Amino acid sequence: MNFDLTPEQDQLRDAVRALGRKYGHDYFVAKAKAGEHTTELWSEAGRLGYLGVNIPTEYGGGGGGITELALVCEELAAAGCPLLLLVVSPAIAATVINKHGTDEQRKRHLPGLADGTQKIVFAITEPEAGSNFHRLGTVARRDGDDWLLSGRKCYISGVDEAQYVLVVARTEDESTGKLKPALFIVPTDAPGLTRSKLDMEILSPENQFLLYLDDVRLPADALVGESLDAGLPALFAGLNPERITVAAMGAGTGRYAIERASEYTATRKVWGGRSIGSHQGVAHPLAHAAVQVELARLMIHKAATLYDAGRDLEAGISGNMAKYAAGEAAALAVDTAVQALGGAGMTTEYGVATLLGAVRAGRIAPVSREMILNFVAQHVLGQDKSY
């Protein structure tokens, strides 16, 4: 069992950390409050090769795996710049297309995903069905050689920044008549596709949207894969990378909050010339949060290692556990940091309360803590399925 990164991974981590600190949390907050996107950071990360670390070298990527992409997610978050679209575009979309797309789809999309010039977002969640693909209402039907998509999606991140959206729909199996999932690469400017921005109580430069698909006409090659049989494996291909990178972003955010709070409490002096961090009532909660973040990081490392080794079932269990642990740890770390800073913790200047909404959302999305506990109870503890 080896907990050390390779020399190349160490170099990647250090380089991404330097890039994140070049921009910093003030940049992130300013962009979010202005209703703007972190375009400069994204573009530079793309030029430097950090967005495509998990994409094969033949398509302009780094040839690494989810371990490397998790490092990128964590280190940018640890610098105060948690970029949600890292999870959506390089982790989900690039993985799905690389593993299950056609040769033409890989050639068309992976180079742009690798250098950051192309973004593909992901649309599975629906108002009535949530993320339960068994109940999805978005339907794709044949019309000659084309496909027509109709339905609604909600909480879809970054549609206004992306050229394409990877839409999960249901199709009818001609041999059985049963509905089965299929994924389609849909241009965000396609006729019949409209969007409505959701107002969220989260400070983020990335926006959330409702999507409406009204007979969106797509060519045959918009279907991911060579046939409808690719739909289910393609859908599941994106789930483990999603959970692992979301967890990495949460762990990085927790590290950032603890670092900010520790700097403050080590130098803030109120009683008798001693730092407030010398009091156990301040130090112990921060130490406890630091332990929880570190435990989450260990599970993230395990999950990413298993995934990159092709051990998907084990990676699914560890990935869900990592997402649960990191979501809880990040929320604890930010809340503890705010409490340690007192009134200063609620100011924009000190840069911790600005993350409260995001870390609270991390306990809900992309899969809630309760659904993860259901998963663990069933697959680890052998309990009957509860839903």
PDB file of N, CA and C in Angstrom, residues 79 110 114 174 181 216 316 327 331-332:
ATOM      1  N   ALA A  79      -6.932  26.470  -3.139  1.00  0.00           N
ATOM      2  CA  ALA A  79      -6.502  27.856  -3.353  1.00  0.00           C
ATOM      3  C   ALA A  79      -7.684  28.816  -3.344  1.00  0.00           C
ATOM      4  N   LEU A 110     -12.775  15.451 -27.819  1.00  0.00           N
ATOM      5  CA  LEU A 110     -11.751  15.315 -26.776  1.00  0.00           C
ATOM      6  C   LEU A 110     -10.627  16.351 -26.864  1.00  0.00           C
ATOM      7  N   ALA A 114      -9.710  18.769 -23.769  1.00  0.00           N
ATOM      8  CA  ALA A 114      -8.375  18.703 -23.183  1.00  0.00           C
ATOM      9  C   ALA A 114      -7.740  20.079 -23.018  1.00  0.00           C
ATOM     10  N   GLU A 174     -36.461  -1.380 -29.860  1.00  0.00           N
ATOM     11  CA  GLU A 174     -37.347  -1.899 -30.906  1.00  0.00           C
ATOM     12  C   GLU A 174     -37.621  -3.387 -30.748  1.00  0.00           C
ATOM     13  N   PRO A 181     -32.027   3.829 -21.287  1.00  0.00           N
ATOM     14  CA  PRO A 181     -31.357   5.129 -21.342  1.00  0.00           C
ATOM     15  C   PRO A 181     -30.437   5.249 -22.550  1.00  0.00           C
ATOM     16  N   VAL A 216     -36.231  18.683 -30.058  1.00  0.00           N
ATOM     17  CA  VAL A 216     -34.892  19.069 -30.526  1.00  0.00           C
ATOM     18  C   VAL A 216     -34.412  18.017 -31.517  1.00  0.00           C
ATOM     19  N   GLY A 316     -16.782   2.157  -7.176  1.00  0.00           N
ATOM     20  CA  GLY A 316     -18.109   2.696  -6.924  1.00  0.00           C
ATOM     21  C   GLY A 316     -18.391   2.816  -5.436  1.00  0.00           C
ATOM     22  N   GLY A 327     -18.045  15.602   1.610  1.00  0.00           N
ATOM     23  CA  GLY A 327     -19.147  16.542   1.778  1.00  0.00           C
ATOM     24  C   GLY A 327     -19.334  16.939   3.234  1.00  0.00           C
ATOM     25  N   ALA A 331     -18.226  20.772   4.832  1.00  0.00           N
ATOM     26  CA  ALA A 331     -19.222  21.575   5.541  1.00  0.00           C
ATOM     27  C   ALA A 331     -18.771  21.858   6.966  1.00  0.00           C
ATOM     28  N   LEU A 332     -18.211  20.851   7.619  1.00  0.00           N
ATOM     29  CA  LEU A 332     -17.702  21.036   8.983  1.00  0.00           C
ATOM     30  C   LEU A 332     -16.553  22.038   9.000  1.00  0.00           C
TER      31      LEU A 332
END
